[in-house]
Every structure is written in structure tokens, then in C-alpha cells.
Amino acid sequence: MNVKDMSIAGKPATRMEYEQYLMHRIVGELPCGTQVSIGLFAGVSVAALYTPIEVCENFNAIDDSINHLDWRNGWSGNSRIRESMVTLAKLIRSFPEAAQVVYFTDGEETPKLHIFNTRDLTGFQGGKDWLIVGIGSQKGTAIPKLDEHNQIIGYWANESFAMQPGVAQISQDNIGSRNDEIANDVSDRYLSRLDEKYLQTLSGEVSGHYVNGESLQNILAEMKKQPPARREKAAFELKWIIASIAGLLFLAAYLPKHPSKEIKAIFERFMARRKRQAALKSS
């Protein structure tokens, strides 16, 4: 995500910076009452910074969390996106309430997938309608190698991403390891690009949806299509309904059993009285 192949307001930006920009905008568009959590993944693991919290009441805290996202938060050198689907499903099941997923990634598996390290997602039980957002361009850009002070010391070499023979890549002992070589020249640099085709396939395997992250409005539109993961319980006042029904029943006790007949009788008595008055006047 340190590859600088995106732009914000016409200025070059890394994938991480662009992802942060999107997250700020998305959180700002969410209605009050929405619960939000932010998670990070590295290697095969996924970690939530906190369980979902209400977006308006905690807006500043969420915004600050996004500002502090950094590649140095990672605890592993590899990126096993496919494996993380299963880990993420377990994580959200541990939340107090159900959660929906919006997953930002460039789709680049590290190490590369082959027959031995490709997780079979048949019968995936993680949930439905997760949204996978692709970040990055497809032109191919060198990955900067940074030191602990975030200074560029070179670029990752092709050897760093080459598949090793045998079972080395699926051994738990070397999940976080990677060939640490720096490219000797431009031709030896590994070129990273958004793997959109792979993410489309992956989203289908987990019964989710894919959207390219270039358009904020497209992301928001796809998020609106996601069914809510939780339903808010709101108190509904019943006292006034019960009181109204009681009042109607009280009035009904004083009404005649046959109101139409009663009205007819009153009308007939009224007309009879009018006739007697008219007869007295004429006499």
C-alpha cells in the first residue's frame, strides 16, 4: 500500500493515503446511529482497533484512528488476503453485535498463490454482501522499500515476490518472512498493480461484491445496497394508545344498545311536539 499510483486533488498519493482519504469521506457520509470499527490485516491475521462504536458521538476518535493508519502498524511482512477472509469472519463473530464488511485492498497476494497455498473458500461461512474495494492502478508501479523512519532506501526486487518451491510458503514458521533483497536496477524492480480480476473472483467466492475504489460515489452506492447487519431497537410508547381505548370503552358504556332506533325515536318525538305546537297556535 506504499505504492504511489493514486492521486488526491490532482496530487500523487500512495494507496494508503488514498484509502485514508476514502475512509474519511465515507465516515463523514454515514448517518448518526451507524456503528463503525476499523480493522487492519497483515499476514493471515486481522485485528480490530476497537469494537463498533457510534459514528457521530465518536467521530473525532474514528477520524483520528484513520489519520494514524501506517504501514508500520503491520506485524507481518506478507499479505494473505484470501486467508484473511476466514480470519475476518471469526473476528466479527466475536463482536457484541453483527457487523457488515467494507474491505480495502489492492488484491496482491504475497507470497503469490499456487496450488499448495490457495485456501479453498467453498462453503465460506463468513456472511454475505461483504464489499471489497480495489485500491491502486493497473499500470504497474515499483514498491518503495522504507526504513523505520519512513525514508526510501530502495525498491523491492522481483526475487522478494518469487514463489519458493515445496511447502516453504505455507509453513507457519515463515508466514512473516520474505526475501529482503533490494532491486539492483530498474529492470529488477517488482511492479505492483491492482489485481481487479482476482478481487472480482474472490468477492464472488465469499458471496460479496466488488467495486473499484476510484469513485467515492460508486463505493457509497454499493454500501447502500448492503443489507444492514443490525437492527436498532427503539422504545415505542403504548400508554396513550391504552388510555384512548379505555376512554372509548367508557363512553360506549353510556351509549344505547341500538343507537339508530334511539335517534329515530328522538326525531319522532321532536316532530310530534312541533305538530302540537302548530295545532295550539292555529286554535
PDB file of C-alpha atoms in Angstrom:
ATOM      1  CA  MET A   1       0.000   0.000   0.000  1.00  0.00           C
ATOM      2  CA  ASN A   2       3.062   2.266  -0.078  1.00  0.00           C
ATOM      3  CA  VAL A   3       2.965   2.331  -3.886  1.00  0.00           C
ATOM      4  CA  LYS A   4       2.369   5.871  -5.146  1.00  0.00           C
ATOM      5  CA  ASP A   5       0.000   5.269  -8.061  1.00  0.00           C
ATOM      6  CA  MET A   6      -3.094   7.182  -6.893  1.00  0.00           C
ATOM      7  CA  SER A   7      -3.963  10.884  -6.765  1.00  0.00           C
ATOM      8  CA  ILE A   8      -5.895  13.181  -4.438  1.00  0.00           C
ATOM      9  CA  ALA A   9      -6.997  16.566  -5.786  1.00  0.00           C
ATOM     10  CA  GLY A  10      -4.585  16.124  -8.675  1.00  0.00           C
ATOM     11  CA  LYS A  11      -1.575  15.379  -6.447  1.00  0.00           C
ATOM     12  CA  PRO A  12       0.236  11.983  -6.383  1.00  0.00           C
ATOM     13  CA  ALA A  13      -0.655   9.805  -3.391  1.00  0.00           C
ATOM     14  CA  THR A  14       0.146   6.350  -2.104  1.00  0.00           C
ATOM     15  CA  ARG A  15      -2.538   3.693  -1.952  1.00  0.00           C
ATOM     16  CA  MET A  16      -2.544   4.037   1.832  1.00  0.00           C
ATOM     17  CA  GLU A  17      -3.068   7.795   1.653  1.00  0.00           C
ATOM     18  CA  TYR A  18      -5.842   7.361  -0.877  1.00  0.00           C
ATOM     19  CA  GLU A  19      -7.505   4.702   1.278  1.00  0.00           C
ATOM     20  CA  GLN A  20      -7.397   7.077   4.252  1.00  0.00           C
ATOM     21  CA  TYR A  21      -8.941   9.803   2.095  1.00  0.00           C
ATOM     22  CA  LEU A  22     -11.782   7.451   1.118  1.00  0.00           C
ATOM     23  CA  MET A  23     -12.361   6.341   4.700  1.00  0.00           C
ATOM     24  CA  HIS A  24     -12.572   9.938   5.939  1.00  0.00           C
ATOM     25  CA  ARG A  25     -15.145  10.746   3.261  1.00  0.00           C
ATOM     26  CA  ILE A  26     -17.160   7.584   3.839  1.00  0.00           C
ATOM     27  CA  VAL A  27     -17.325   8.033   7.613  1.00  0.00           C
ATOM     28  CA  GLY A  28     -18.472  11.632   7.049  1.00  0.00           C
ATOM     29  CA  GLU A  29     -21.373  10.360   4.924  1.00  0.00           C
ATOM     30  CA  LEU A  30     -22.654   7.790   7.418  1.00  0.00           C
ATOM     31  CA  PRO A  31     -25.881   8.687   9.266  1.00  0.00           C
ATOM     32  CA  CYS A  32     -25.887   9.037  13.045  1.00  0.00           C
ATOM     33  CA  GLY A  33     -26.598   5.738  14.730  1.00  0.00           C
ATOM     34  CA  THR A  34     -24.242   3.819  12.449  1.00  0.00           C
ATOM     35  CA  GLN A  35     -21.727   1.687  14.346  1.00  0.00           C
ATOM     36  CA  VAL A  36     -18.161   1.744  12.962  1.00  0.00           C
ATOM     37  CA  SER A  37     -14.990  -0.236  13.595  1.00  0.00           C
ATOM     38  CA  ILE A  38     -11.616  -0.090  11.839  1.00  0.00           C
ATOM     39  CA  GLY A  39      -9.552  -3.209  11.261  1.00  0.00           C
ATOM     40  CA  LEU A  40      -6.050  -3.965   9.977  1.00  0.00           C
ATOM     41  CA  PHE A  41      -4.765  -7.120   8.369  1.00  0.00           C
ATOM     42  CA  ALA A  42      -1.241  -8.408   7.829  1.00  0.00           C
ATOM     43  CA  GLY A  43      -0.027 -11.888   7.039  1.00  0.00           C
ATOM     44  CA  VAL A  44      -3.048 -14.081   7.749  1.00  0.00           C
ATOM     45  CA  SER A  45      -4.285 -12.093  10.773  1.00  0.00           C
ATOM     46  CA  VAL A  46      -6.915  -9.390  11.157  1.00  0.00           C
ATOM     47  CA  ALA A  47      -7.161  -7.073  14.170  1.00  0.00           C
ATOM     48  CA  ALA A  48      -9.875  -4.557  15.056  1.00  0.00           C
ATOM     49  CA  LEU A  49      -8.743  -1.309  16.679  1.00  0.00           C
ATOM     50  CA  TYR A  50     -11.998  -1.335  18.667  1.00  0.00           C
ATOM     51  CA  THR A  51     -15.425  -2.943  18.589  1.00  0.00           C
ATOM     52  CA  PRO A  52     -18.035  -0.940  16.621  1.00  0.00           C
ATOM     53  CA  ILE A  53     -18.810   2.489  18.108  1.00  0.00           C
ATOM     54  CA  GLU A  54     -21.449   5.089  17.196  1.00  0.00           C
ATOM     55  CA  VAL A  55     -20.174   7.302  14.390  1.00  0.00           C
ATOM     56  CA  CYS A  56     -21.485  10.747  15.438  1.00  0.00           C
ATOM     57  CA  GLU A  57     -20.705  10.538  19.143  1.00  0.00           C
ATOM     58  CA  ASN A  58     -17.206   9.187  18.409  1.00  0.00           C
ATOM     59  CA  PHE A  59     -16.496  10.961  15.122  1.00  0.00           C
ATOM     60  CA  ASN A  60     -13.268  12.621  16.275  1.00  0.00           C
ATOM     61  CA  ALA A  61     -11.868   9.360  17.654  1.00  0.00           C
ATOM     62  CA  ILE A  62     -12.658   7.487  14.420  1.00  0.00           C
ATOM     63  CA  ASP A  63     -11.201  10.301  12.327  1.00  0.00           C
ATOM     64  CA  ASP A  64      -8.028  10.267  14.410  1.00  0.00           C
ATOM     65  CA  SER A  65      -7.721   6.487  14.044  1.00  0.00           C
ATOM     66  CA  ILE A  66      -7.818   6.840  10.271  1.00  0.00           C
ATOM     67  CA  ASN A  67      -5.174   9.585  10.378  1.00  0.00           C
ATOM     68  CA  HIS A  68      -2.781   7.281  12.235  1.00  0.00           C
ATOM     69  CA  LEU A  69      -3.033   4.289   9.907  1.00  0.00           C
ATOM     70  CA  ASP A  70       0.522   3.485   8.808  1.00  0.00           C
ATOM     71  CA  TRP A  71       2.359   0.643   7.095  1.00  0.00           C
ATOM     72  CA  ARG A  72       4.430   0.304  10.265  1.00  0.00           C
ATOM     73  CA  ASN A  73       1.304  -0.852  12.107  1.00  0.00           C
ATOM     74  CA  GLY A  74       1.777  -4.161  10.276  1.00  0.00           C
ATOM     75  CA  TRP A  75       3.070  -7.115  12.288  1.00  0.00           C
ATOM     76  CA  SER A  76       3.872  -9.350   9.311  1.00  0.00           C
ATOM     77  CA  GLY A  77       5.668  -8.857   6.016  1.00  0.00           C
ATOM     78  CA  ASN A  78       3.269 -10.948   3.956  1.00  0.00           C
ATOM     79  CA  SER A  79      -0.242 -10.236   2.721  1.00  0.00           C
ATOM     80  CA  ARG A  80      -2.507 -13.295   2.621  1.00  0.00           C
ATOM     81  CA  ILE A  81      -5.787 -11.711   1.531  1.00  0.00           C
ATOM     82  CA  ARG A  82      -7.586 -14.968   0.829  1.00  0.00           C
ATOM     83  CA  GLU A  83      -6.649 -16.401   4.213  1.00  0.00           C
ATOM     84  CA  SER A  84      -7.738 -13.191   5.925  1.00  0.00           C
ATOM     85  CA  MET A  85     -11.330 -13.731   4.761  1.00  0.00           C
ATOM     86  CA  VAL A  86     -11.677 -16.639   7.170  1.00  0.00           C
ATOM     87  CA  THR A  87      -9.872 -14.785   9.973  1.00  0.00           C
ATOM     88  CA  LEU A  88     -12.079 -11.722   9.477  1.00  0.00           C
ATOM     89  CA  ALA A  89     -15.232 -13.838   9.638  1.00  0.00           C
ATOM     90  CA  LYS A  90     -14.119 -15.188  13.028  1.00  0.00           C
ATOM     91  CA  LEU A  91     -13.286 -11.690  14.254  1.00  0.00           C
ATOM     92  CA  ILE A  92     -16.671 -10.122  13.512  1.00  0.00           C
ATOM     93  CA  ARG A  93     -18.432 -13.068  15.120  1.00  0.00           C
ATOM     94  CA  SER A  94     -16.713 -12.021  18.343  1.00  0.00           C
ATOM     95  CA  PHE A  95     -18.282  -8.531  18.199  1.00  0.00           C
ATOM     96  CA  PRO A  96     -21.215  -7.791  20.562  1.00  0.00           C
ATOM     97  CA  GLU A  97     -23.434  -7.270  17.517  1.00  0.00           C
ATOM     98  CA  ALA A  98     -23.439  -8.390  13.885  1.00  0.00           C
ATOM     99  CA  ALA A  99     -21.249  -6.370  11.508  1.00  0.00           C
ATOM    100  CA  GLN A 100     -21.046  -5.720   7.772  1.00  0.00           C
ATOM    101  CA  VAL A 101     -17.668  -5.545   5.983  1.00  0.00           C
ATOM    102  CA  VAL A 102     -16.072  -2.993   3.630  1.00  0.00           C
ATOM    103  CA  TYR A 103     -12.605  -4.347   2.748  1.00  0.00           C
ATOM    104  CA  PHE A 104      -9.936  -2.105   1.132  1.00  0.00           C
ATOM    105  CA  THR A 105      -7.115  -3.888  -0.708  1.00  0.00           C
ATOM    106  CA  ASP A 106      -5.005  -3.854  -3.863  1.00  0.00           C
ATOM    107  CA  GLY A 107      -5.656  -7.581  -4.277  1.00  0.00           C
ATOM    108  CA  GLU A 108      -1.979  -8.527  -4.318  1.00  0.00           C
ATOM    109  CA  GLU A 109      -1.281 -11.812  -2.540  1.00  0.00           C
ATOM    110  CA  THR A 110       2.188 -12.061  -1.014  1.00  0.00           C
ATOM    111  CA  PRO A 111       3.539 -14.678  -1.437  1.00  0.00           C
ATOM    112  CA  LYS A 112       1.927 -15.430  -4.769  1.00  0.00           C
ATOM    113  CA  LEU A 113      -0.749 -18.120  -4.781  1.00  0.00           C
ATOM    114  CA  HIS A 114      -0.151 -21.605  -6.126  1.00  0.00           C
ATOM    115  CA  ILE A 115      -1.830 -24.972  -5.668  1.00  0.00           C
ATOM    116  CA  PHE A 116      -0.377 -25.518  -2.194  1.00  0.00           C
ATOM    117  CA  ASN A 117      -1.184 -22.194  -0.548  1.00  0.00           C
ATOM    118  CA  THR A 118      -4.600 -21.344  -2.036  1.00  0.00           C
ATOM    119  CA  ARG A 119      -7.322 -21.548   0.610  1.00  0.00           C
ATOM    120  CA  ASP A 120     -10.479 -23.305  -0.595  1.00  0.00           C
ATOM    121  CA  LEU A 121     -13.389 -20.964   0.193  1.00  0.00           C
ATOM    122  CA  THR A 122     -16.107 -23.398  -0.870  1.00  0.00           C
ATOM    123  CA  GLY A 123     -18.793 -23.238   1.782  1.00  0.00           C
ATOM    124  CA  PHE A 124     -17.438 -19.995   3.237  1.00  0.00           C
ATOM    125  CA  GLN A 125     -19.461 -19.160   6.358  1.00  0.00           C
ATOM    126  CA  GLY A 126     -18.355 -15.587   6.909  1.00  0.00           C
ATOM    127  CA  GLY A 127     -21.548 -13.860   5.878  1.00  0.00           C
ATOM    128  CA  LYS A 128     -22.934 -12.282   2.722  1.00  0.00           C
ATOM    129  CA  ASP A 129     -22.769  -8.985   0.893  1.00  0.00           C
ATOM    130  CA  TRP A 130     -19.281  -8.013   2.034  1.00  0.00           C
ATOM    131  CA  LEU A 131     -17.950  -5.194  -0.141  1.00  0.00           C
ATOM    132  CA  ILE A 132     -14.380  -5.457  -1.466  1.00  0.00           C
ATOM    133  CA  VAL A 133     -12.937  -2.119  -2.638  1.00  0.00           C
ATOM    134  CA  GLY A 134      -9.983  -2.251  -5.049  1.00  0.00           C
ATOM    135  CA  ILE A 135      -7.259   0.332  -4.404  1.00  0.00           C
ATOM    136  CA  GLY A 136      -4.493   1.093  -6.925  1.00  0.00           C
ATOM    137  CA  SER A 137      -3.911   1.402 -10.656  1.00  0.00           C
ATOM    138  CA  GLN A 138      -3.288  -1.392 -13.140  1.00  0.00           C
ATOM    139  CA  LYS A 139      -0.293   0.169 -14.875  1.00  0.00           C
ATOM    140  CA  GLY A 140       2.369  -1.447 -12.635  1.00  0.00           C
ATOM    141  CA  THR A 141       4.495   0.657 -10.258  1.00  0.00           C
ATOM    142  CA  ALA A 142       7.601  -0.156  -8.214  1.00  0.00           C
ATOM    143  CA  ILE A 143       7.139  -0.697  -4.479  1.00  0.00           C
ATOM    144  CA  PRO A 144       9.354   1.566  -2.342  1.00  0.00           C
ATOM    145  CA  LYS A 145      11.298  -0.119   0.455  1.00  0.00           C
ATOM    146  CA  LEU A 146      11.206   2.115   3.534  1.00  0.00           C
ATOM    147  CA  ASP A 147      13.214   2.206   6.745  1.00  0.00           C
ATOM    148  CA  GLU A 148      11.763   2.681  10.233  1.00  0.00           C
ATOM    149  CA  HIS A 149      11.859   6.467   9.691  1.00  0.00           C
ATOM    150  CA  ASN A 150       9.693   6.140   6.550  1.00  0.00           C
ATOM    151  CA  GLN A 151      12.602   7.042   4.262  1.00  0.00           C
ATOM    152  CA  ILE A 152      13.031   5.288   0.910  1.00  0.00           C
ATOM    153  CA  ILE A 153      16.129   3.075   0.848  1.00  0.00           C
ATOM    154  CA  GLY A 154      15.371   1.322  -2.430  1.00  0.00           C
ATOM    155  CA  TYR A 155      12.699  -0.701  -4.198  1.00  0.00           C
ATOM    156  CA  TRP A 156      11.542  -4.273  -3.690  1.00  0.00           C
ATOM    157  CA  ALA A 157      13.114  -6.769  -6.090  1.00  0.00           C
ATOM    158  CA  ASN A 158      11.352  -9.402  -8.183  1.00  0.00           C
ATOM    159  CA  GLU A 159      13.055 -12.058  -6.018  1.00  0.00           C
ATOM    160  CA  SER A 160      11.136 -10.797  -2.994  1.00  0.00           C
ATOM    161  CA  PHE A 161       7.859 -11.944  -4.531  1.00  0.00           C
ATOM    162  CA  ALA A 162       9.015 -15.076  -6.363  1.00  0.00           C
ATOM    163  CA  MET A 163       7.374 -18.369  -5.436  1.00  0.00           C
ATOM    164  CA  GLN A 164       9.607 -20.682  -3.478  1.00  0.00           C
ATOM    165  CA  PRO A 165       9.483 -24.416  -4.216  1.00  0.00           C
ATOM    166  CA  GLY A 166       7.925 -27.029  -1.968  1.00  0.00           C
ATOM    167  CA  VAL A 167       5.926 -26.151   1.134  1.00  0.00           C
ATOM    168  CA  ALA A 168       8.061 -23.231   2.294  1.00  0.00           C
ATOM    169  CA  GLN A 169       5.356 -20.690   1.574  1.00  0.00           C
ATOM    170  CA  ILE A 170       2.667 -22.396   3.589  1.00  0.00           C
ATOM    171  CA  SER A 171       4.796 -23.115   6.641  1.00  0.00           C
ATOM    172  CA  GLN A 172       3.587 -21.273   9.752  1.00  0.00           C
ATOM    173  CA  ASP A 173       7.245 -20.673  10.628  1.00  0.00           C
ATOM    174  CA  ASN A 174       7.810 -18.237   7.798  1.00  0.00           C
ATOM    175  CA  ILE A 175       4.437 -16.529   7.408  1.00  0.00           C
ATOM    176  CA  GLY A 176       6.055 -13.152   8.094  1.00  0.00           C
ATOM    177  CA  SER A 177       9.316 -13.741   6.239  1.00  0.00           C
ATOM    178  CA  ARG A 178      10.232 -12.545   2.774  1.00  0.00           C
ATOM    179  CA  ASN A 179      13.341 -12.268   0.655  1.00  0.00           C
ATOM    180  CA  ASP A 180      14.699  -8.916   1.802  1.00  0.00           C
ATOM    181  CA  GLU A 181      16.639  -8.011  -1.332  1.00  0.00           C
ATOM    182  CA  ILE A 182      16.572  -4.547  -2.856  1.00  0.00           C
ATOM    183  CA  ALA A 183      16.355  -4.226  -6.626  1.00  0.00           C
ATOM    184  CA  ASN A 184      19.782  -3.601  -8.172  1.00  0.00           C
ATOM    185  CA  ASP A 185      18.398  -1.676 -11.128  1.00  0.00           C
ATOM    186  CA  VAL A 186      15.092  -0.547 -12.640  1.00  0.00           C
ATOM    187  CA  SER A 187      14.622  -3.769 -14.579  1.00  0.00           C
ATOM    188  CA  ASP A 188      14.869  -5.820 -11.370  1.00  0.00           C
ATOM    189  CA  ARG A 189      12.117  -3.904  -9.558  1.00  0.00           C
ATOM    190  CA  TYR A 190       8.874  -5.739  -8.817  1.00  0.00           C
ATOM    191  CA  LEU A 191       5.906  -3.893 -10.354  1.00  0.00           C
ATOM    192  CA  SER A 192       2.766  -3.851  -8.248  1.00  0.00           C
ATOM    193  CA  ARG A 193      -0.705  -3.321  -9.698  1.00  0.00           C
ATOM    194  CA  LEU A 194      -4.345  -3.597  -8.691  1.00  0.00           C
ATOM    195  CA  ASP A 195      -5.439  -7.195  -9.341  1.00  0.00           C
ATOM    196  CA  GLU A 196      -9.025  -6.400 -10.183  1.00  0.00           C
ATOM    197  CA  LYS A 197      -9.809  -9.728 -11.850  1.00  0.00           C
ATOM    198  CA  TYR A 198      -8.687 -11.641  -8.772  1.00  0.00           C
ATOM    199  CA  LEU A 199     -10.742  -9.433  -6.420  1.00  0.00           C
ATOM    200  CA  GLN A 200     -13.839  -9.920  -8.557  1.00  0.00           C
ATOM    201  CA  THR A 201     -13.376 -13.685  -8.334  1.00  0.00           C
ATOM    202  CA  LEU A 202     -12.669 -13.551  -4.604  1.00  0.00           C
ATOM    203  CA  SER A 203     -15.746 -11.431  -3.870  1.00  0.00           C
ATOM    204  CA  GLY A 204     -17.890 -13.972  -5.695  1.00  0.00           C
ATOM    205  CA  GLU A 205     -16.432 -16.827  -3.638  1.00  0.00           C
ATOM    206  CA  VAL A 206     -17.432 -15.124  -0.372  1.00  0.00           C
ATOM    207  CA  SER A 207     -20.871 -14.071  -1.721  1.00  0.00           C
ATOM    208  CA  GLY A 208     -19.790 -10.445  -1.711  1.00  0.00           C
ATOM    209  CA  HIS A 209     -19.449  -7.603  -4.204  1.00  0.00           C
ATOM    210  CA  TYR A 210     -16.506  -5.791  -5.761  1.00  0.00           C
ATOM    211  CA  VAL A 211     -16.162  -2.101  -6.623  1.00  0.00           C
ATOM    212  CA  ASN A 212     -13.199  -0.132  -7.945  1.00  0.00           C
ATOM    213  CA  GLY A 213     -12.102   2.498  -5.422  1.00  0.00           C
ATOM    214  CA  GLU A 214     -11.510   5.267  -7.969  1.00  0.00           C
ATOM    215  CA  SER A 215     -15.035   6.619  -7.439  1.00  0.00           C
ATOM    216  CA  LEU A 216     -16.226   7.559  -3.953  1.00  0.00           C
ATOM    217  CA  GLN A 217     -19.821   7.787  -5.163  1.00  0.00           C
ATOM    218  CA  ASN A 218     -19.692   4.248  -6.549  1.00  0.00           C
ATOM    219  CA  ILE A 219     -18.437   2.969  -3.205  1.00  0.00           C
ATOM    220  CA  LEU A 220     -21.191   4.793  -1.313  1.00  0.00           C
ATOM    221  CA  ALA A 221     -23.806   3.480  -3.744  1.00  0.00           C
ATOM    222  CA  GLU A 222     -22.612  -0.106  -3.226  1.00  0.00           C
ATOM    223  CA  MET A 223     -22.566   0.371   0.556  1.00  0.00           C
ATOM    224  CA  LYS A 224     -26.210   1.474   0.458  1.00  0.00           C
ATOM    225  CA  LYS A 225     -27.059  -1.824  -1.235  1.00  0.00           C
ATOM    226  CA  GLN A 226     -25.599  -3.780   1.657  1.00  0.00           C
ATOM    227  CA  PRO A 227     -28.353  -5.068   3.952  1.00  0.00           C
ATOM    228  CA  PRO A 228     -27.975  -3.711   7.488  1.00  0.00           C
ATOM    229  CA  ALA A 229     -26.062  -6.025   9.797  1.00  0.00           C
ATOM    230  CA  ARG A 230     -28.011  -4.893  12.848  1.00  0.00           C
ATOM    231  CA  ARG A 231     -31.449  -3.510  13.623  1.00  0.00           C
ATOM    232  CA  GLU A 232     -31.908  -0.683  16.088  1.00  0.00           C
ATOM    233  CA  LYS A 233     -34.369  -1.283  18.913  1.00  0.00           C
ATOM    234  CA  ALA A 234     -36.376   1.818  19.784  1.00  0.00           C
ATOM    235  CA  ALA A 235     -38.875   2.265  22.612  1.00  0.00           C
ATOM    236  CA  PHE A 236     -42.498   2.630  21.488  1.00  0.00           C
ATOM    237  CA  GLU A 237     -44.861   4.416  23.863  1.00  0.00           C
ATOM    238  CA  LEU A 238     -48.101   2.434  24.385  1.00  0.00           C
ATOM    239  CA  LYS A 239     -49.678   4.339  27.291  1.00  0.00           C
ATOM    240  CA  TRP A 240     -51.563   6.817  25.110  1.00  0.00           C
ATOM    241  CA  ILE A 241     -52.998   4.012  22.971  1.00  0.00           C
ATOM    242  CA  ILE A 242     -54.199   2.082  26.014  1.00  0.00           C
ATOM    243  CA  ALA A 243     -55.660   5.258  27.568  1.00  0.00           C
ATOM    244  CA  SER A 244     -57.509   6.103  24.335  1.00  0.00           C
ATOM    245  CA  ILE A 245     -59.017   2.625  24.111  1.00  0.00           C
ATOM    246  CA  ALA A 246     -60.108   2.829  27.781  1.00  0.00           C
ATOM    247  CA  GLY A 247     -61.766   6.208  27.153  1.00  0.00           C
ATOM    248  CA  LEU A 248     -63.703   4.873  24.160  1.00  0.00           C
ATOM    249  CA  LEU A 249     -64.885   1.865  26.146  1.00  0.00           C
ATOM    250  CA  PHE A 250     -66.021   4.185  28.964  1.00  0.00           C
ATOM    251  CA  LEU A 251     -68.107   6.282  26.565  1.00  0.00           C
ATOM    252  CA  ALA A 252     -69.534   3.174  24.952  1.00  0.00           C
ATOM    253  CA  ALA A 253     -70.998   2.127  28.296  1.00  0.00           C
ATOM    254  CA  TYR A 254     -73.328   5.165  28.182  1.00  0.00           C
ATOM    255  CA  LEU A 255     -74.419   4.731  24.571  1.00  0.00           C
ATOM    256  CA  PRO A 256     -77.700   2.945  23.749  1.00  0.00           C
ATOM    257  CA  LYS A 257     -77.528  -0.599  22.506  1.00  0.00           C
ATOM    258  CA  HIS A 258     -79.368   0.374  19.321  1.00  0.00           C
ATOM    259  CA  PRO A 259     -78.336   3.966  18.544  1.00  0.00           C
ATOM    260  CA  SER A 260     -80.176   4.140  15.221  1.00  0.00           C
ATOM    261  CA  LYS A 261     -83.517   3.265  16.834  1.00  0.00           C
ATOM    262  CA  GLU A 262     -82.860   5.707  19.649  1.00  0.00           C
ATOM    263  CA  ILE A 263     -82.145   8.524  17.201  1.00  0.00           C
ATOM    264  CA  LYS A 264     -85.313   7.687  15.230  1.00  0.00           C
ATOM    265  CA  ALA A 265     -87.422   7.799  18.392  1.00  0.00           C
ATOM    266  CA  ILE A 266     -85.955  11.151  19.422  1.00  0.00           C
ATOM    267  CA  PHE A 267     -86.687  12.543  15.954  1.00  0.00           C
ATOM    268  CA  GLU A 268     -90.294  11.258  16.051  1.00  0.00           C
ATOM    269  CA  ARG A 269     -90.869  12.837  19.490  1.00  0.00           C
ATOM    270  CA  PHE A 270     -89.447  16.124  18.224  1.00  0.00           C
ATOM    271  CA  MET A 271     -91.760  16.146  15.185  1.00  0.00           C
ATOM    272  CA  ALA A 272     -94.798  15.273  17.353  1.00  0.00           C
ATOM    273  CA  ARG A 273     -94.001  18.191  19.644  1.00  0.00           C
ATOM    274  CA  ARG A 274     -93.776  20.541  16.640  1.00  0.00           C
ATOM    275  CA  LYS A 275     -97.215  19.393  15.412  1.00  0.00           C
ATOM    276  CA  ARG A 276     -98.848  20.007  18.818  1.00  0.00           C
ATOM    277  CA  GLN A 277     -97.339  23.487  18.987  1.00  0.00           C
ATOM    278  CA  ALA A 278     -98.596  24.256  15.480  1.00  0.00           C
ATOM    279  CA  ALA A 279    -102.113  22.999  16.384  1.00  0.00           C
ATOM    280  CA  LEU A 280    -102.253  25.220  19.523  1.00  0.00           C
ATOM    281  CA  LYS A 281    -101.268  28.292  17.540  1.00  0.00           C
ATOM    282  CA  SER A 282    -103.932  27.669  14.887  1.00  0.00           C
ATOM    283  CA  SER A 283    -106.672  27.256  17.534  1.00  0.00           C
TER     284      SER A 283
END
